[in-house]
């Protein structure tokens, strides 16, 4: 067997042999398949449904088998045995840390959680009803002005410093955005607490000397962050890579990722799921709602995935976390609607034929709500979890000699060269 693809161009009768590497052909190799000087053949792939944009050793997904691995470790094992900071280290460095490495990494992250006071004022400038994702995106991008040294992306120690800063400051930014909306005073980080405990304290602490969180809640939130930590070339990671390919600083690149995540087809789906469940209101209304979805009036949010066509392994783990959280908080009444929706959708031909299964966002919102987060905060939690993944991918990008500035082609469909028409003749 030869690893090549034979192509005949029926327009010219010419034959070509294209190399196949790692199950792909190089799109640039198609350029030689030209008629006269038309620039050669290109591929047309809206939404990149069948185009590899990079080589990556961060995350492996087998969508048909429901497999998700970070640096080769199955997500199920990481969710059970690891912590979010350890997983972040793994994603960024390729290997699990030793005890000393983890202690040093935890120390570094813990000691970068504070924000410059001007960032606080910047957040205070938003309207009382500003969406926290908009605030998060803007304040992450503003961080680039506080750390202008971050633009030196060629220096690996400097990159590491910005990575640590971002992972450390995301919960502080998220918590400040949350409290701004409620008009509550901001709570400064507490270096004596773990990553998740500190986040919960910054969100919920009032006048008590120290906020005590239930360890079961801490564990559930930590697992949720692990599940969201990376997902190979998804929409927001692609945005981070695309913007990062211009060699801009990592804050600006991650801000672009936050913008992409905000959308309802991506991370914004968890907020949309909760709103949908509330709108359905009771189990009796489900058949009518499902008919509407099948008639194309709307989507069943939290269902379907570009890659997973069997099941989303993250959804399976989240269902279990739901039980743990509800043991502490009491069952979220929307759970009954969610379970019934899932049952019907898994049997209904419309969903079965299209291989639509619950994704990570279907149950995560129920947990977040039980933890008393308003729906607007759900995607912020996703963003905090995804930050190490974005940064691991960004790091890989800036060190990858094969990468170039992202600049896709287009098929031009507009009018060609015409003379300017003066206003009085239009
Ligand atoms: N409800 C109803 N129909 C759906 C849904 C849904 N949630 N998802 C896909 N379909 C239908 C779609 O209309 C199409 O039908 P037809 O073949 O008749 O035109 C078919 O299934 C294939 O869908 P697609 O839009 O071509 O699939 P895609 O790979 O481009 O989109 C998706 C993937 C996740 C954007 C999409 O399934 C969706 O919009 N789901 C709802 C939003 C959601 O839950 N997003 C979270 C994704 S997981 C977390 C994350 O990555 O952020």
Short mmCIF file of C-alpha atoms and ligand atoms in Angstrom, two decimals:
data_model
loop_
_atom_site.label_atom_id
_atom_site.label_comp_id
_atom_site.label_asym_id
_atom_site.label_seq_id
_atom_site.Cartn_x
_atom_site.Cartn_y
_atom_site.Cartn_z
CA UNK A 1 0.00 0.00 0.00
CA UNK A 2 1.37 3.39 -0.95
CA UNK A 3 0.46 6.41 1.13
CA UNK A 4 -0.65 8.53 -1.77
CA UNK A 5 -3.86 9.68 -3.36
CA UNK A 6 -4.20 9.53 -7.15
CA UNK A 7 -6.32 12.31 -8.55
CA UNK A 8 -7.43 12.83 -12.15
CA UNK A 9 -8.55 16.32 -13.09
CA UNK A 10 -11.27 15.64 -15.64
CA UNK A 11 -11.09 19.23 -16.82
CA UNK A 12 -7.58 18.71 -18.17
CA UNK A 13 -7.12 14.91 -18.16
CA UNK A 14 -3.97 15.34 -16.04
CA UNK A 15 -3.14 12.93 -13.21
CA UNK A 16 -1.65 13.90 -9.86
CA UNK A 17 -0.27 11.97 -6.93
CA UNK A 18 -0.75 13.57 -3.51
CA UNK A 19 1.01 12.40 -0.36
CA UNK A 20 -1.18 11.13 2.49
CA UNK A 21 0.26 11.86 5.95
CA UNK A 22 -1.56 11.05 9.20
CA UNK A 23 -4.81 10.47 7.31
CA UNK A 24 -4.69 13.88 5.65
CA UNK A 25 -3.63 15.45 2.40
CA UNK A 26 -2.04 18.89 2.41
CA UNK A 27 -4.50 21.45 1.10
CA UNK A 28 -1.53 23.34 -0.38
CA UNK A 29 -0.71 20.27 -2.52
CA UNK A 30 -4.00 20.82 -4.36
CA UNK A 31 -2.69 24.11 -5.73
CA UNK A 32 -0.76 22.27 -8.44
CA UNK A 33 -4.09 21.01 -9.84
CA UNK A 34 -4.64 24.06 -11.97
CA UNK A 35 -6.28 25.00 -15.24
CA UNK A 36 -4.24 27.69 -17.01
CA UNK A 37 -3.35 30.24 -14.32
CA UNK A 38 -6.47 29.91 -12.12
CA UNK A 39 -4.35 29.60 -8.96
CA UNK A 40 -5.08 25.90 -8.54
CA UNK A 41 -7.63 23.88 -6.61
CA UNK A 42 -8.60 24.73 -3.02
CA UNK A 43 -10.96 23.08 -0.56
CA UNK A 44 -14.26 24.65 0.56
CA UNK A 45 -15.05 23.80 4.18
CA UNK A 46 -17.37 26.18 6.06
CA UNK A 47 -17.14 25.45 9.77
CA UNK A 48 -13.96 23.37 9.21
CA UNK A 49 -15.96 20.15 9.39
CA UNK A 50 -13.19 18.10 7.75
CA UNK A 51 -10.06 20.19 7.95
CA UNK A 52 -7.16 19.72 10.38
CA UNK A 53 -5.68 23.12 11.22
CA UNK A 54 -2.75 21.95 13.35
CA UNK A 55 -0.84 19.08 14.86
CA UNK A 56 -1.56 18.85 18.57
CA UNK A 57 -0.53 16.55 21.39
CA UNK A 58 -2.83 18.07 24.02
CA UNK A 59 -6.21 16.34 23.74
CA UNK A 60 -7.45 13.24 21.95
CA UNK A 61 -11.12 12.67 21.12
CA UNK A 62 -12.73 9.68 19.43
CA UNK A 63 -16.24 10.99 18.86
CA UNK A 64 -17.74 7.67 17.77
CA UNK A 65 -16.45 5.80 20.81
CA UNK A 66 -17.05 8.64 23.29
CA UNK A 67 -13.35 8.83 24.24
CA UNK A 68 -11.78 12.00 25.65
CA UNK A 69 -8.16 12.02 26.85
CA UNK A 70 -5.94 14.86 28.07
CA UNK A 71 -2.31 14.06 27.22
CA UNK A 72 -3.37 10.42 26.98
CA UNK A 73 -5.13 10.19 30.35
CA UNK A 74 -8.86 9.25 30.11
CA UNK A 75 -11.17 11.98 31.37
CA UNK A 76 -12.93 9.50 33.66
CA UNK A 77 -9.70 8.80 35.57
CA UNK A 78 -8.75 12.46 35.80
CA UNK A 79 -12.22 13.40 37.07
CA UNK A 80 -12.02 10.70 39.71
CA UNK A 81 -8.43 11.01 40.91
CA UNK A 82 -7.07 14.41 39.96
CA UNK A 83 -7.71 18.08 40.70
CA UNK A 84 -8.22 21.01 38.37
CA UNK A 85 -4.81 22.52 39.11
CA UNK A 86 -3.09 19.18 38.57
CA UNK A 87 -4.96 18.73 35.28
CA UNK A 88 -3.98 22.28 34.27
CA UNK A 89 -0.34 21.38 34.90
CA UNK A 90 -0.77 18.22 32.84
CA UNK A 91 -2.34 20.08 29.92
CA UNK A 92 0.34 22.77 29.96
CA UNK A 93 3.38 20.56 30.52
CA UNK A 94 2.42 17.25 28.97
CA UNK A 95 3.05 15.17 32.12
CA UNK A 96 1.47 14.82 35.54
CA UNK A 97 3.45 16.78 38.14
CA UNK A 98 5.51 15.23 40.94
CA UNK A 99 4.45 16.23 44.45
CA UNK A 100 7.07 19.02 44.48
CA UNK A 101 6.09 20.27 41.05
CA UNK A 102 2.43 20.36 42.03
CA UNK A 103 3.22 22.20 45.25
CA UNK A 104 5.29 24.79 43.34
CA UNK A 105 2.60 25.21 40.67
CA UNK A 106 -0.15 25.58 43.29
CA UNK A 107 1.97 28.16 45.12
CA UNK A 108 2.56 30.15 41.93
CA UNK A 109 -1.12 30.17 40.94
CA UNK A 110 -2.22 31.03 44.48
CA UNK A 111 0.15 34.00 44.57
CA UNK A 112 -1.08 35.52 41.32
CA UNK A 113 -4.80 35.66 42.13
CA UNK A 114 -4.93 39.36 43.03
CA UNK A 115 -5.92 41.94 40.44
CA UNK A 116 -4.53 45.42 39.96
CA UNK A 117 -6.93 47.80 41.74
CA UNK A 118 -7.61 49.63 38.48
CA UNK A 119 -9.12 46.43 37.06
CA UNK A 120 -11.62 46.58 39.90
CA UNK A 121 -12.56 50.10 38.87
CA UNK A 122 -12.76 48.97 35.27
CA UNK A 123 -15.27 46.26 36.27
CA UNK A 124 -17.23 48.78 38.36
CA UNK A 125 -17.68 50.87 35.21
CA UNK A 126 -20.08 48.34 33.70
CA UNK A 127 -23.84 48.82 33.97
CA UNK A 128 -25.56 46.96 36.80
CA UNK A 129 -27.09 44.46 34.34
CA UNK A 130 -23.96 43.81 32.22
CA UNK A 131 -23.57 40.16 31.22
CA UNK A 132 -20.61 38.70 33.16
CA UNK A 133 -19.23 37.08 29.99
CA UNK A 134 -18.98 40.50 28.35
CA UNK A 135 -17.27 41.78 31.49
CA UNK A 136 -14.91 38.82 31.61
CA UNK A 137 -13.98 39.15 27.94
CA UNK A 138 -13.31 42.88 28.33
CA UNK A 139 -11.33 42.55 31.55
CA UNK A 140 -9.15 39.70 30.24
CA UNK A 141 -8.39 41.80 27.21
CA UNK A 142 -7.69 44.78 29.53
CA UNK A 143 -5.09 42.65 31.37
CA UNK A 144 -2.89 42.93 28.29
CA UNK A 145 -2.55 46.66 29.03
CA UNK A 146 -1.50 45.93 32.63
CA UNK A 147 1.15 43.45 31.47
CA UNK A 148 2.63 44.94 28.28
CA UNK A 149 5.60 42.56 28.72
CA UNK A 150 3.18 39.77 27.73
CA UNK A 151 3.68 40.73 24.09
CA UNK A 152 7.13 39.09 24.17
CA UNK A 153 5.73 35.69 23.30
CA UNK A 154 9.07 34.30 22.13
CA UNK A 155 10.43 34.05 25.68
CA UNK A 156 9.33 30.84 27.34
CA UNK A 157 9.74 32.08 30.96
CA UNK A 158 7.66 35.12 30.08
CA UNK A 159 4.98 32.94 28.49
CA UNK A 160 4.88 30.82 31.64
CA UNK A 161 4.40 33.92 33.80
CA UNK A 162 1.43 35.13 31.74
CA UNK A 163 -0.08 31.62 31.74
CA UNK A 164 0.16 31.48 35.54
CA UNK A 165 -1.33 34.96 35.85
CA UNK A 166 -4.29 34.14 33.63
CA UNK A 167 -5.16 30.85 35.31
CA UNK A 168 -4.83 32.54 38.71
CA UNK A 169 -6.86 35.65 37.88
CA UNK A 170 -9.77 34.12 35.97
CA UNK A 171 -11.71 33.14 39.14
CA UNK A 172 -11.08 36.59 40.65
CA UNK A 173 -12.36 38.28 37.50
CA UNK A 174 -15.38 35.96 37.33
CA UNK A 175 -16.22 36.53 41.00
CA UNK A 176 -15.85 40.32 40.74
CA UNK A 177 -18.10 40.36 37.66
CA UNK A 178 -20.69 38.32 39.59
CA UNK A 179 -20.63 40.54 42.66
CA UNK A 180 -20.74 43.70 40.60
CA UNK A 181 -24.12 42.61 39.21
CA UNK A 182 -25.44 42.10 42.74
CA UNK A 183 -23.99 45.35 44.07
CA UNK A 184 -22.06 43.36 46.68
CA UNK A 185 -18.56 44.34 47.80
CA UNK A 186 -15.76 42.46 46.08
CA UNK A 187 -14.04 39.78 48.15
CA UNK A 188 -10.27 39.60 47.76
CA UNK A 189 -8.55 36.25 47.23
CA UNK A 190 -7.61 34.19 50.29
CA UNK A 191 -4.25 32.51 49.78
CA UNK A 192 -5.00 29.96 52.49
CA UNK A 193 -7.74 28.34 50.40
CA UNK A 194 -7.61 25.91 47.49
CA UNK A 195 -8.36 27.15 43.94
CA UNK A 196 -12.05 26.20 44.08
CA UNK A 197 -12.58 27.09 47.75
CA UNK A 198 -11.09 30.51 47.10
CA UNK A 199 -13.35 31.00 44.09
CA UNK A 200 -16.44 30.06 46.12
CA UNK A 201 -15.35 32.41 48.92
CA UNK A 202 -14.87 35.31 46.48
CA UNK A 203 -18.35 34.61 45.12
CA UNK A 204 -20.38 34.00 48.25
CA UNK A 205 -18.57 35.31 51.35
CA UNK A 206 -20.29 38.10 53.25
CA UNK A 207 -19.36 39.13 56.79
CA UNK A 208 -18.17 35.77 58.15
CA UNK A 209 -14.41 35.71 58.92
CA UNK A 210 -13.84 32.75 56.63
CA UNK A 211 -16.21 31.23 54.08
CA UNK A 212 -16.57 27.50 54.69
CA UNK A 213 -17.62 25.51 51.63
CA UNK A 214 -19.00 21.98 51.72
CA UNK A 215 -16.24 19.60 50.51
CA UNK A 216 -18.76 17.77 48.30
CA UNK A 217 -19.57 21.04 46.51
CA UNK A 218 -15.86 21.85 46.18
CA UNK A 219 -15.20 18.43 44.67
CA UNK A 220 -18.16 18.70 42.25
CA UNK A 221 -17.06 22.14 41.02
CA UNK A 222 -13.47 20.92 40.69
CA UNK A 223 -14.69 17.98 38.57
CA UNK A 224 -16.72 20.35 36.39
CA UNK A 225 -13.65 22.50 35.79
CA UNK A 226 -11.65 19.37 34.86
CA UNK A 227 -14.33 18.28 32.39
CA UNK A 228 -14.22 21.66 30.68
CA UNK A 229 -10.43 22.06 30.70
CA UNK A 230 -9.81 21.24 27.04
CA UNK A 231 -11.59 19.89 24.01
CA UNK A 232 -9.12 20.04 21.13
CA UNK A 233 -10.01 22.32 18.20
CA UNK A 234 -13.45 23.56 19.33
CA UNK A 235 -14.80 26.97 18.31
CA UNK A 236 -13.20 28.99 21.14
CA UNK A 237 -9.84 27.19 20.97
CA UNK A 238 -9.82 27.79 17.26
CA UNK A 239 -10.49 31.48 17.99
CA UNK A 240 -7.58 31.57 20.47
CA UNK A 241 -5.29 29.91 17.93
CA UNK A 242 -6.51 32.07 15.06
CA UNK A 243 -6.00 35.34 16.95
CA UNK A 244 -2.80 34.01 18.56
CA UNK A 245 -1.42 33.23 15.11
CA UNK A 246 -0.96 36.99 14.60
CA UNK A 247 1.56 36.74 17.50
CA UNK A 248 -0.51 38.97 19.75
CA UNK A 249 -0.20 38.58 23.55
CA UNK A 250 -2.07 35.69 25.26
CA UNK A 251 -4.60 37.96 27.04
CA UNK A 252 -5.87 39.26 23.71
CA UNK A 253 -5.97 35.75 22.25
CA UNK A 254 -7.84 34.33 25.27
CA UNK A 255 -10.28 37.27 25.20
CA UNK A 256 -11.16 36.18 21.64
CA UNK A 257 -11.74 32.65 22.96
CA UNK A 258 -14.08 34.01 25.62
CA UNK A 259 -16.05 35.80 22.92
CA UNK A 260 -16.42 32.57 20.96
CA UNK A 261 -17.40 30.62 24.06
CA UNK A 262 -20.13 33.16 24.89
CA UNK A 263 -22.24 32.06 21.88
CA UNK A 264 -25.30 29.81 22.48
CA UNK A 265 -24.03 27.10 20.12
CA UNK A 266 -20.85 26.76 22.20
CA UNK A 267 -20.38 27.52 25.93
CA UNK A 268 -23.48 29.69 26.06
CA UNK A 269 -25.53 26.50 25.63
CA UNK A 270 -25.56 25.79 29.40
CA UNK A 271 -27.31 29.10 30.06
CA UNK A 272 -29.68 28.41 27.14
CA UNK A 273 -30.49 24.93 28.55
CA UNK A 274 -31.58 26.37 31.88
CA UNK A 275 -33.71 29.02 30.22
CA UNK A 276 -35.25 26.33 27.99
CA UNK A 277 -36.05 24.06 30.96
CA UNK A 278 -37.68 26.97 32.78
CA UNK A 279 -39.72 27.84 29.70
CA UNK A 280 -40.94 24.24 29.33
CA UNK A 281 -41.99 24.53 32.98
CA UNK A 282 -43.43 21.05 33.54
CA UNK A 283 -43.17 17.49 32.24
CA UNK A 284 -46.63 17.72 30.58
CA UNK A 285 -45.36 20.45 28.24
CA UNK A 286 -42.49 18.32 26.90
CA UNK A 287 -44.31 16.58 23.99
CA UNK A 288 -45.42 19.95 22.56
CA UNK A 289 -41.90 21.33 22.96
CA UNK A 290 -40.33 18.29 21.23
CA UNK A 291 -42.78 18.64 18.31
CA UNK A 292 -41.59 22.25 17.92
CA UNK A 293 -37.95 21.11 17.85
CA UNK A 294 -38.72 18.45 15.24
CA UNK A 295 -40.56 21.01 13.13
CA UNK A 296 -37.34 23.06 13.14
CA UNK A 297 -38.75 25.90 15.27
CA UNK A 298 -35.90 25.70 17.76
CA UNK A 299 -33.09 23.45 18.97
CA UNK A 300 -33.07 21.16 21.95
CA UNK A 301 -30.26 22.98 23.71
CA UNK A 302 -27.64 20.78 25.37
CA UNK A 303 -28.10 18.11 22.71
CA UNK A 304 -25.87 17.29 19.77
CA UNK A 305 -22.18 17.71 19.18
CA UNK A 306 -19.94 18.22 16.19
CA UNK A 307 -17.62 15.43 17.30
CA UNK A 308 -19.51 13.10 19.65
CA UNK A 309 -22.00 11.01 17.73
CA UNK A 310 -22.59 8.33 20.34
CA UNK A 311 -22.33 9.91 23.76
CA UNK A 312 -20.43 12.75 25.37
CA UNK A 313 -18.26 11.17 28.12
CA UNK A 314 -18.35 14.46 30.03
CA UNK A 315 -22.17 14.28 30.25
CA UNK A 316 -21.95 10.84 31.88
CA UNK A 317 -19.58 12.15 34.58
CA UNK A 318 -21.70 15.25 35.13
CA UNK A 319 -24.83 13.17 35.74
CA UNK A 320 -23.00 11.51 38.60
CA UNK A 321 -21.82 14.90 39.94
CA UNK A 322 -25.48 16.03 39.85
CA UNK A 323 -26.37 13.34 42.38
CA UNK A 324 -23.50 14.39 44.69
CA UNK A 325 -24.46 18.06 44.56
CA UNK A 326 -28.18 17.46 45.01
CA UNK A 327 -27.36 15.45 48.12
CA UNK A 328 -26.11 18.70 49.63
CA UNK A 329 -28.44 21.26 48.04
CA UNK A 330 -31.64 19.26 47.53
CA UNK A 331 -32.84 18.20 44.08
CA UNK A 332 -33.26 20.90 41.46
CA UNK A 333 -36.93 20.64 40.37
CA UNK A 334 -35.87 21.15 36.74
CA UNK A 335 -34.07 17.78 36.92
CA UNK A 336 -37.34 15.92 36.33
CA UNK A 337 -37.92 17.88 33.10
CA UNK A 338 -34.32 17.32 32.00
CA UNK A 339 -34.49 13.55 32.62
CA UNK A 340 -37.80 13.23 30.78
CA UNK A 341 -36.50 15.28 27.84
CA UNK A 342 -33.45 13.04 27.67
CA UNK A 343 -35.56 9.88 27.80
CA UNK A 344 -37.87 11.02 25.01
CA UNK A 345 -35.05 12.37 22.85
CA UNK A 346 -33.04 9.15 23.15
CA UNK A 347 -36.02 7.15 21.84
CA UNK A 348 -37.36 9.56 19.25
CA UNK A 349 -36.40 8.82 15.65
CA UNK A 350 -35.57 12.48 14.87
CA UNK A 351 -32.80 12.54 17.48
CA UNK A 352 -31.69 8.92 17.05
CA UNK A 353 -31.27 9.32 13.27
CA UNK A 354 -29.22 12.49 13.70
CA UNK A 355 -27.16 10.97 16.53
CA UNK A 356 -28.11 13.72 18.96
CA UNK A 357 -27.17 12.94 22.56
CA UNK A 358 -26.94 15.07 25.70
CA UNK A 359 -23.70 17.04 25.72
CA UNK A 360 -21.68 18.51 28.59
CA UNK A 361 -24.00 21.50 28.83
CA UNK A 362 -27.23 19.57 29.33
CA UNK A 363 -26.75 18.78 33.03
CA UNK A 364 -24.03 21.25 34.07
CA UNK A 365 -26.52 24.13 34.31
CA UNK A 366 -28.63 22.17 36.80
CA UNK A 367 -25.62 21.82 39.07
CA UNK A 368 -24.63 25.46 38.70
CA UNK A 369 -28.17 26.51 39.54
CA UNK A 370 -28.23 24.28 42.60
CA UNK A 371 -25.01 26.03 43.68
CA UNK A 372 -26.98 29.29 43.40
CA UNK A 373 -25.27 30.68 40.33
CA UNK A 374 -27.53 32.76 38.10
CA UNK A 375 -27.65 31.41 34.49
CA UNK A 376 -25.50 34.33 33.24
CA UNK A 377 -22.61 32.94 35.30
CA UNK A 378 -22.68 29.43 33.82
CA UNK A 379 -20.53 30.24 30.82
CA UNK A 380 -18.09 32.13 33.06
CA UNK A 381 -17.54 28.85 34.92
CA UNK A 382 -16.94 27.14 31.57
CA UNK A 383 -14.42 29.86 30.67
CA UNK A 384 -12.50 29.44 33.94
CA UNK A 385 -12.33 25.69 33.29
CA UNK A 386 -11.27 26.11 29.65
CA UNK A 387 -8.46 28.60 30.35
CA UNK A 388 -5.65 26.00 30.83
CA UNK A 389 -6.76 24.29 27.61
CA UNK A 390 -6.72 27.55 25.66
CA UNK A 391 -3.28 28.34 27.04
CA UNK A 392 -1.86 24.86 26.40
CA UNK A 393 -3.06 25.13 22.81
CA UNK A 394 -1.76 28.69 22.49
CA UNK A 395 1.63 27.58 23.85
CA UNK A 396 1.74 24.75 21.36
CA UNK A 397 0.82 27.14 18.55
CA UNK A 398 3.53 29.69 19.29
CA UNK A 399 6.20 26.98 19.37
CA UNK A 400 4.98 25.19 16.26
CA UNK A 401 7.31 26.01 13.36
CA UNK A 402 4.70 24.88 10.83
CA UNK A 403 2.11 27.43 11.96
CA UNK A 404 1.48 30.59 10.02
CA UNK A 405 -0.89 33.50 10.48
CA UNK A 406 -4.43 32.10 10.07
CA UNK A 407 -5.79 33.41 6.83
CA UNK A 408 -8.36 31.24 5.05
CA UNK A 409 -9.29 31.61 1.41
CA UNK A 410 -12.73 32.57 0.13
CA UNK A 411 -14.84 31.90 -2.90
CA UNK A 412 -15.69 35.38 -4.12
CA UNK A 413 -19.35 35.68 -5.16
CA UNK A 414 -19.67 39.45 -5.54
CA UNK A 415 -19.65 41.80 -8.53
CA UNK A 416 -16.31 42.49 -10.23
CA UNK A 417 -14.61 45.65 -11.35
CA UNK A 418 -17.14 48.43 -11.98
CA UNK A 419 -16.96 52.22 -12.15
CA UNK A 420 -17.88 54.37 -9.19
CA UNK A 421 -21.40 55.82 -9.58
CA UNK A 422 -21.84 59.46 -8.47
CA UNK A 423 -24.54 60.00 -5.83
CA UNK A 424 -27.00 61.78 -8.18
CA UNK A 425 -26.95 58.83 -10.61
CA UNK A 426 -27.72 56.01 -8.12
N1 LIG B 1 -31.76 20.10 18.46
C1 LIG B 1 -32.42 19.77 17.36
N2 LIG B 1 -31.83 19.45 16.18
C2 LIG B 1 -30.50 19.47 16.16
C3 LIG B 1 -29.72 19.80 17.28
C4 LIG B 1 -30.41 20.12 18.48
N3 LIG B 1 -29.75 20.44 19.59
N4 LIG B 1 -28.40 19.73 16.98
C5 LIG B 1 -28.35 19.38 15.68
N5 LIG B 1 -29.62 19.22 15.19
C6 LIG B 1 -29.98 18.77 13.84
C7 LIG B 1 -29.70 19.86 12.82
O1 LIG B 1 -30.83 20.69 12.64
C8 LIG B 1 -29.39 19.02 11.61
O2 LIG B 1 -30.61 18.50 11.11
P1 LIG B 1 -30.85 18.34 9.51
O3 LIG B 1 -29.83 17.30 9.10
O4 LIG B 1 -32.24 17.92 9.38
O5 LIG B 1 -30.56 19.69 8.92
C9 LIG B 1 -28.62 17.84 12.15
O6 LIG B 1 -29.10 17.70 13.51
C10 LIG B 1 -27.10 18.01 12.16
O7 LIG B 1 -26.78 19.18 12.91
P2 LIG B 1 -25.67 20.24 12.54
O8 LIG B 1 -26.13 21.61 12.94
O9 LIG B 1 -25.23 20.04 11.12
O10 LIG B 1 -24.49 19.77 13.48
P3 LIG B 1 -23.19 20.59 13.84
O11 LIG B 1 -22.13 19.59 14.07
O12 LIG B 1 -22.92 21.66 12.84
O13 LIG B 1 -23.58 21.33 15.21
C11 LIG B 1 -23.97 21.75 17.48
C12 LIG B 1 -23.23 20.88 16.46
C13 LIG B 1 -23.44 21.42 18.88
C14 LIG B 1 -23.68 23.24 17.21
C15 LIG B 1 -25.48 21.48 17.39
O14 LIG B 1 -25.76 20.13 17.68
C16 LIG B 1 -26.30 22.39 18.29
O15 LIG B 1 -26.62 23.51 17.88
N6 LIG B 1 -26.67 21.93 19.53
C17 LIG B 1 -27.37 22.79 20.48
C18 LIG B 1 -26.40 23.75 21.14
C19 LIG B 1 -25.53 23.05 22.16
O16 LIG B 1 -25.98 22.28 22.99
N7 LIG B 1 -24.23 23.38 22.10
C20 LIG B 1 -23.24 22.86 23.06
C21 LIG B 1 -22.24 21.97 22.40
S1 LIG B 1 -21.25 21.04 23.57
C22 LIG B 1 -20.35 22.19 24.47
C23 LIG B 1 -19.50 23.06 23.64
O17 LIG B 1 -18.70 22.58 22.85
O18 LIG B 1 -19.57 24.27 23.82
#
